[in-house]
Coordinates of C-alpha atoms in Angstrom, one line a residue:
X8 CA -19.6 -19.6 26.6
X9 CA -18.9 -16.5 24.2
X10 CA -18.6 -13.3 25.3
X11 CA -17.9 -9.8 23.1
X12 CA -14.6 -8.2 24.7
X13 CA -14.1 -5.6 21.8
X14 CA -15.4 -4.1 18.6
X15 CA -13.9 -1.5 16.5
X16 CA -13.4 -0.5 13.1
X17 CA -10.5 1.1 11.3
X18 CA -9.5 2.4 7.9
X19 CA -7.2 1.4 5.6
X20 CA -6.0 3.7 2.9
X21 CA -4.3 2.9 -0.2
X22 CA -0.3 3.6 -1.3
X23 CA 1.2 4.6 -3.8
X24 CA 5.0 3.9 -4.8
X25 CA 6.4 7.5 -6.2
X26 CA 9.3 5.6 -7.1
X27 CA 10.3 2.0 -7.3
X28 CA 13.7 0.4 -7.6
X29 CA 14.2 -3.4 -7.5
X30 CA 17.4 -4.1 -6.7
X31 CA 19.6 -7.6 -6.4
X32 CA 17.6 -10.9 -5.5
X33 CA 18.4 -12.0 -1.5
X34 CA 19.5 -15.6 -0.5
X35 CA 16.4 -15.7 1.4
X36 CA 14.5 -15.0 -2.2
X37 CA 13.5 -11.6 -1.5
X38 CA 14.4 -8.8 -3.2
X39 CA 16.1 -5.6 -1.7
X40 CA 14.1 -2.5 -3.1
X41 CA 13.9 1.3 -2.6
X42 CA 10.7 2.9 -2.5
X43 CA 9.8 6.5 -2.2
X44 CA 6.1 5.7 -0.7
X45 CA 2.9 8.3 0.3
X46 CA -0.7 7.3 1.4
X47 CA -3.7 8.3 -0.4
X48 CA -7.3 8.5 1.1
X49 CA -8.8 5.8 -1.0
X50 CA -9.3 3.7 1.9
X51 CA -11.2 0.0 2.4
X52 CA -13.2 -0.1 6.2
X53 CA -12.5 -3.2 8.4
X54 CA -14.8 -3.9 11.3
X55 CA -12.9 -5.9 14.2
X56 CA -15.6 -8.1 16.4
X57 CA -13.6 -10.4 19.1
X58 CA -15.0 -12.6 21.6
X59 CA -13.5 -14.4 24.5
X60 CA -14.6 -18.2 23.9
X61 CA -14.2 -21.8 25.1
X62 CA -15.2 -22.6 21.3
X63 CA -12.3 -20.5 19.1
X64 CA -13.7 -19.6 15.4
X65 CA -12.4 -17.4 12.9
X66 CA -14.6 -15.8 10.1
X67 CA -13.5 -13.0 7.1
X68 CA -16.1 -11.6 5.7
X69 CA -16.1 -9.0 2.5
X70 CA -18.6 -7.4 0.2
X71 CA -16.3 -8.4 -2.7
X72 CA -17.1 -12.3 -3.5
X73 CA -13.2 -12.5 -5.2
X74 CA -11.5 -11.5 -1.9
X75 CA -10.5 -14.6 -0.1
X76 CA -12.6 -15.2 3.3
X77 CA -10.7 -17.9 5.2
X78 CA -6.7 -18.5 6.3
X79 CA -5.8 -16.8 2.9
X80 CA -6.5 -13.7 3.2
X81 CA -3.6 -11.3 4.1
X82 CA -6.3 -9.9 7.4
X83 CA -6.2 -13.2 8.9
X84 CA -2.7 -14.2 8.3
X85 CA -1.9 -10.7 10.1
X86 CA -4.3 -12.0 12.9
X87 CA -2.3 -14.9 13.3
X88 CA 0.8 -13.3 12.9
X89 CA -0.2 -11.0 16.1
X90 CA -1.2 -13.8 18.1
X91 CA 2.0 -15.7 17.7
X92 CA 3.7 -12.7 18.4
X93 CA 2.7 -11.5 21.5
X94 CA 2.1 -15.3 22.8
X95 CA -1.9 -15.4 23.0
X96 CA -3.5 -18.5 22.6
X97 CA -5.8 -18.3 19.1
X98 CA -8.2 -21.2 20.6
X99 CA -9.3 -18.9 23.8
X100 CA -10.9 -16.5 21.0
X101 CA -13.4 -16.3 18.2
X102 CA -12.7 -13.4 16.1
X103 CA -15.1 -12.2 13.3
X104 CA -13.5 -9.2 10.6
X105 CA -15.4 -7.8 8.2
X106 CA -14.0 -6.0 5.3
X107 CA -15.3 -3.2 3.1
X108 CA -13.7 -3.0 -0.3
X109 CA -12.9 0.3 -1.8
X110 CA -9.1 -0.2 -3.2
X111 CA -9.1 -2.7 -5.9
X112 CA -7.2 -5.6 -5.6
X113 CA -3.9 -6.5 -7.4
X114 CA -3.9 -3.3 -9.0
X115 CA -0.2 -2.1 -7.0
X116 CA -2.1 0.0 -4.6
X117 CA -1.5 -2.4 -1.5
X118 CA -5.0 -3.3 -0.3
X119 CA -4.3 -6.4 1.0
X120 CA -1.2 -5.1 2.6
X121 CA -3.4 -1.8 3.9
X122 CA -6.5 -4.7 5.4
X123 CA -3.9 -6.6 7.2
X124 CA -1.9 -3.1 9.4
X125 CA -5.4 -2.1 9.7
X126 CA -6.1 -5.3 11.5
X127 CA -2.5 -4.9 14.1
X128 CA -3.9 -1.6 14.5
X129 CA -7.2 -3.2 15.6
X130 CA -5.9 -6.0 18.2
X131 CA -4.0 -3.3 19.5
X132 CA -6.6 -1.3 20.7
X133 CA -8.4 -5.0 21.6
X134 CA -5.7 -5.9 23.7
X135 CA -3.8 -3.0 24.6
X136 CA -6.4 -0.3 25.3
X137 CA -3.8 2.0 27.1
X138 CA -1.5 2.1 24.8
X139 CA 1.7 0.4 27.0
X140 CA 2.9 -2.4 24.5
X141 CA 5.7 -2.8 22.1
X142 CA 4.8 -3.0 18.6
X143 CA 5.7 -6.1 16.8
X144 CA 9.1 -5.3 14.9
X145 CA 8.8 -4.4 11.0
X146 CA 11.1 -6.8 9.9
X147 CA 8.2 -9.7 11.2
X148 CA 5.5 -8.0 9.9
X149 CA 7.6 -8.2 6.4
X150 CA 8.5 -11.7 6.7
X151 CA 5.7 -13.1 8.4
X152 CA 2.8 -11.4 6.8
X153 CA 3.9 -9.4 3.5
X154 CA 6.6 -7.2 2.6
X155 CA 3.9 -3.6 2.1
X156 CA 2.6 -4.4 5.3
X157 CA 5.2 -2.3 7.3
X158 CA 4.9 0.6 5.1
X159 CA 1.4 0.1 5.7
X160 CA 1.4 0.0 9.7
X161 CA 3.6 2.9 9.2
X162 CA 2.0 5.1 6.3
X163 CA 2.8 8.8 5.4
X164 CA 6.0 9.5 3.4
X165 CA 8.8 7.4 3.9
X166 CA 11.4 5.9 2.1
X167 CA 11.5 2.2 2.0
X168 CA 13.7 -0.3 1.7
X169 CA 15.5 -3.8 2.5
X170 CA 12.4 -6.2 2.1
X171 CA 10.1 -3.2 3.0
X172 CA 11.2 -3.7 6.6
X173 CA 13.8 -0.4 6.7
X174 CA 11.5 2.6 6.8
X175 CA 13.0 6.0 6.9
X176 CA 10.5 9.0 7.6
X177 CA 11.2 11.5 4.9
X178 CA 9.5 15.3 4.7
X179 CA 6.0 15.2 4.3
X180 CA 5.0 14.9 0.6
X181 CA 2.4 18.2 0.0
X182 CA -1.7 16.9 -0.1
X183 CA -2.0 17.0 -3.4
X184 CA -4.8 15.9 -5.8
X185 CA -4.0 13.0 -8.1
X186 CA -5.9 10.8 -10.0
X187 CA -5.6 7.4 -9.7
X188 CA -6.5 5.4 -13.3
X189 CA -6.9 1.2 -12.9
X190 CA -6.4 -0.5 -16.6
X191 CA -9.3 -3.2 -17.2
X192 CA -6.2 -6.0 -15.8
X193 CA -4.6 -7.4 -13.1
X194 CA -0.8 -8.2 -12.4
X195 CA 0.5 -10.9 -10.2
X196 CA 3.1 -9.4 -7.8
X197 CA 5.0 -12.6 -7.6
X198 CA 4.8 -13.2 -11.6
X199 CA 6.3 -9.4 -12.3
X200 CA 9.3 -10.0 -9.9
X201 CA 10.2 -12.8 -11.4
X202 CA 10.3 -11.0 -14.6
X203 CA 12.8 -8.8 -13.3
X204 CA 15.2 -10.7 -11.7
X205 CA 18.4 -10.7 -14.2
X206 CA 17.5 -6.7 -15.1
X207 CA 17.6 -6.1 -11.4
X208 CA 21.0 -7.2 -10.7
X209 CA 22.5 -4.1 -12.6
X210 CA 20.8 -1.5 -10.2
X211 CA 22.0 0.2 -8.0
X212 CA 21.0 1.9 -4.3
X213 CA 20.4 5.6 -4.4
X214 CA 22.3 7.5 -2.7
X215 CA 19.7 8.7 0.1
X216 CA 21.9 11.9 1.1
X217 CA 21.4 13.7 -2.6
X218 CA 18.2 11.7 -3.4
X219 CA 16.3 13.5 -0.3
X220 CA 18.0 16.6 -1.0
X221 CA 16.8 16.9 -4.7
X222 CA 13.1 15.3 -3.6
X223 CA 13.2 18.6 -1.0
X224 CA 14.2 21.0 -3.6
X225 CA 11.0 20.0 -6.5
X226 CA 8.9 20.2 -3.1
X227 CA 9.9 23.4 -2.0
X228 CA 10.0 24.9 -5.4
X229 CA 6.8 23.1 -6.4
X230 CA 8.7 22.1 -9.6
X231 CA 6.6 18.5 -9.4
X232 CA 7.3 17.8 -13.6
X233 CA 11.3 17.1 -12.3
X234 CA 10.3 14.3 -10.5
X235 CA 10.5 12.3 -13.8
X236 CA 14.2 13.0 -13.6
X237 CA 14.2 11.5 -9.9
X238 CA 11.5 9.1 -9.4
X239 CA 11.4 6.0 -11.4
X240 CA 10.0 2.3 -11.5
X241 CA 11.7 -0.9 -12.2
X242 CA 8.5 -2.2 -13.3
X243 CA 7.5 -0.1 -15.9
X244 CA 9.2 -1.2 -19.3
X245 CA 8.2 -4.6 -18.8
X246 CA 4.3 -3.4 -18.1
X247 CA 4.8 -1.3 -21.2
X248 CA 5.9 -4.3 -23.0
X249 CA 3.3 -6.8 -22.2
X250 CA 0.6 -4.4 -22.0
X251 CA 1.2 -1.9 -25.0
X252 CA -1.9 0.2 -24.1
X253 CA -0.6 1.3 -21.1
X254 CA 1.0 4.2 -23.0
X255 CA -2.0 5.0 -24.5
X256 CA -3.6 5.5 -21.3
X257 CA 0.1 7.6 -19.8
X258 CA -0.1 9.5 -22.7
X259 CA -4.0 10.5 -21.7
X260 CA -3.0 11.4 -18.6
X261 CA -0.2 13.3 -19.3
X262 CA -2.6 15.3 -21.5
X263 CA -4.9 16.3 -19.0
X264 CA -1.5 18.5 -17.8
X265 CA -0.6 16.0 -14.8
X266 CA 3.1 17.0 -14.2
X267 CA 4.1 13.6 -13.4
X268 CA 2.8 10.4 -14.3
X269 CA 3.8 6.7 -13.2
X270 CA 3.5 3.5 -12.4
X271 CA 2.3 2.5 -8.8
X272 CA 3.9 -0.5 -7.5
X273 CA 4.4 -3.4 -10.2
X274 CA 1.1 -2.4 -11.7
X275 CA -0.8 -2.3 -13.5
X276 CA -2.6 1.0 -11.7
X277 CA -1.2 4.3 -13.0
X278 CA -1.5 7.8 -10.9
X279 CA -1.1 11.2 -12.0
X280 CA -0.3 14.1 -9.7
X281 CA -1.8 18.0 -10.2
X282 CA -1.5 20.6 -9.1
X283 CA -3.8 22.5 -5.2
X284 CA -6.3 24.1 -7.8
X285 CA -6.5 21.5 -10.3
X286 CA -10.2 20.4 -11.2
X287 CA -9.6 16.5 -10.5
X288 CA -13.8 16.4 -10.8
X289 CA -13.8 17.3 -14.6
X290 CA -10.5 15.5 -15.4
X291 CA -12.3 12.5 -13.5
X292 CA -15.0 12.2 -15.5
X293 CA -13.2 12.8 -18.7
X294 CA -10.9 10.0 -18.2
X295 CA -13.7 7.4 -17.4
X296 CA -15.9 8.9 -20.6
X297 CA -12.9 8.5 -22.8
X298 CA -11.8 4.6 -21.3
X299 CA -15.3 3.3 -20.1
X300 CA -13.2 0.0 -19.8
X301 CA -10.7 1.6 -16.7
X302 CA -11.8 2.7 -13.2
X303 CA -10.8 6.4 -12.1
X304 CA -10.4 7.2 -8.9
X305 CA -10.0 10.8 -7.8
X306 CA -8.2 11.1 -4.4
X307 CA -5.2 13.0 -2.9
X308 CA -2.3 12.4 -0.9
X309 CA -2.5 12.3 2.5
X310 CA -0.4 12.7 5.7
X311 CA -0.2 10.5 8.7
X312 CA -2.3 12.9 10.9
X313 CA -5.2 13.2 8.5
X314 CA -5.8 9.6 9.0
X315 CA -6.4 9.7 12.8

C-alpha cells in the first residue's frame, strides 16, 4: 500500500563567495577556510513528493540529463542524511524529488549544495509541520553531506568558516545588482583544492574583529571598489594560471564599470557587483554578444527574508 503524506516544493538560490581564504589542510583532510558568503536569486525549484509505503523506493528526477538521478546526487544523500539523523526508517517511505535546473553545475555557485538544504528544508515541513524539532547540527550537515551545505540551510550574509560548519551572521550585505558571467568550463572542486594545498599553509585567519569593521565601513559608505583591498580568493591565481582567458573575461567586466569583480568559489564562474541604478539589462546583453561562448546571468543579492 502507498499513500501520499506530503508534497511541497521549495527554492534553492545560488551563493556566491565575496571572499575566499583556504587555510591549512585538517587531519581529517578537510580544509579550514573563511568565507564572506551572500545569496543571490538565481535559484533551481525542487518538488518534494513522499509516500508512506510497505514498498520503499527512491527516485531523482532533473530536466538536466548531466545531473546525477540516483544515490549520487547531493538531494538524495541529504535525504539520507535526514533520515539517519532524526532515526526514521528509509524502507517505511518512497520518496520521489524532482529538480529544476537553473544554477549551473560546477561552476562555484553551490547548486548541488543549494538542492540538498532545499531538500532538509522540505522533510522538515514533511515531518515537522509545526515547527517543534531541532535542526540537525551544521557540523553533520558539513560532514555528512557537503561542506556548502550549511551555508546553504543557513543563506544570507555570513561569514563562514571551519569546514563551513562555523557560521557567523554578519550585517546584511545591501541588494545589489550583479552580474554573474559562467566561462564555457567547468572546475572540479576536489581537483582545485588539491592544487592549493602547500600555498595554503602560509595563510592566515582574518582577524574577524577589524575584518567586519572595515566590510561595515565600504557598506555604509557605499565605497564597494575597496572591497578589492578586503575581499580576496585563494583560488584565483591558479584559475588565472590554467585558464589564461579568464582575465580577458575580468578585464570585460571590470569595463562595464563593475566596482568589484571576483572569483566565486574555486571557479570558474566570475560575478561583478554595480551599483542600485545600474542597467544590468544592457550590460547583460553586451556581455553575452561580446562572449557568445559564456552564459550571463543577471541577478542580485538577496537577503534571507526575500527568500520566504
Amino acid at each position: 500500500m502507498t499513500q501520499l503524506i506530503f508534497s511541497g516544493k521549495e527554492i534553492a538560490p545560488a551563493k556566491i563567495n565575496l571572499s575566499l581564504k583556504v587555510l591549512e589542510l585538517r587531519s581529517d583532510n578537510y580544509h579550514n577556510l573563511e568565507s564572506l558568503m551572500v545569496t543571490v536569486d538565481l535559484c533551481d525549484q525542487l518538488s518534494l513528493f513522499l509516500y508512506k509505503s510497505d514498498k520503499s523506493s527512491w527516485r531523482v528526477s532533473s530536466d538536466r540529463s548531466d545531473l546525477p538521478q540516483n544515490e549520487n546526487n547531493i538531494a538524495y544523500k541529504a535525504a539520507r542524511a535526514f533520515f539517519k539523523w532524526y532515526e526514521i526508517n528509509p524502507d517505511s517511505y518512497s520518496l520521489n524529488l524532482e529538480i529544476v535546473k537553473n544554477i549551473p553545475s560546477q561552476a562555484g555557485l553551490g547548486g548541488g549544495s543549494a538542492d540538498a538544504a532545499a531538500t532538509l528544508r522540505l522533510l522538515e515541513r514533511a515531518f515537522f509541520a509545526d515547527d517543534n524539532f531541532e535542526a540537525m547540527p551544521l557540523s553533520y550537515m558539513a560532514h555528512e553531506i557537503g561542506a556548502d551545505v550549511p551555508y546553504c540551510y543557513t543563506s544570507g550574509t555570513c561569514f563562514v568558516r571551519g569546514i563551513g560548519d562555523i557560521i557567523e551572521e554578519f550585517p546584511a550585505f545591501p541588494q545589489l545588482p550583479l552580474i554573474l558571467f559562467k566561462p564555457p568550463t567547468s572546475i572540479s572542486t576536489k581537483h582545485a583544492f588539491a592544487a592549493l594545498n602547500a600555498e595554503s599553509k602560509a595563510n592566515k585567519p582574518v582577524n574577524r574583529s577589524s575584518f567586519k569593521i572595515k566590510y561595515s565601513e565600504i557598506i555604509a559608505e557605499k565605497s564597494y571598489s575597496d572591497f578589492s583591498l578586503l575581499l580576496e580568493n585563494s583560488f584565483l591565481p591558479n584559475v588565472k594560471q590554467s585558464y589564461p582567458k579568464i582575465n580577458d573575461y575580468m578585464n570585460a567586466l571590470t569595463e562595464t564599470k563593475s566596482p568589484f569583480v571576483s572569483l566565486s568559489g574555486t571557479g570558474p564562474t566570475l560575478f561583478a557587483l554595480y551599483e542600485e541604478n545600474a542597467d544590468v539589462d544592457v550590460i547583460a546583453k553586451s556581455l553575452s554578444k561580446k562572449f557568445p561562448e559564456t552564459l550571463v546571468f543577471k541577478n542580485k543579492i538577496v537577503g534571507q527574508d526575500s527568500l520566504k
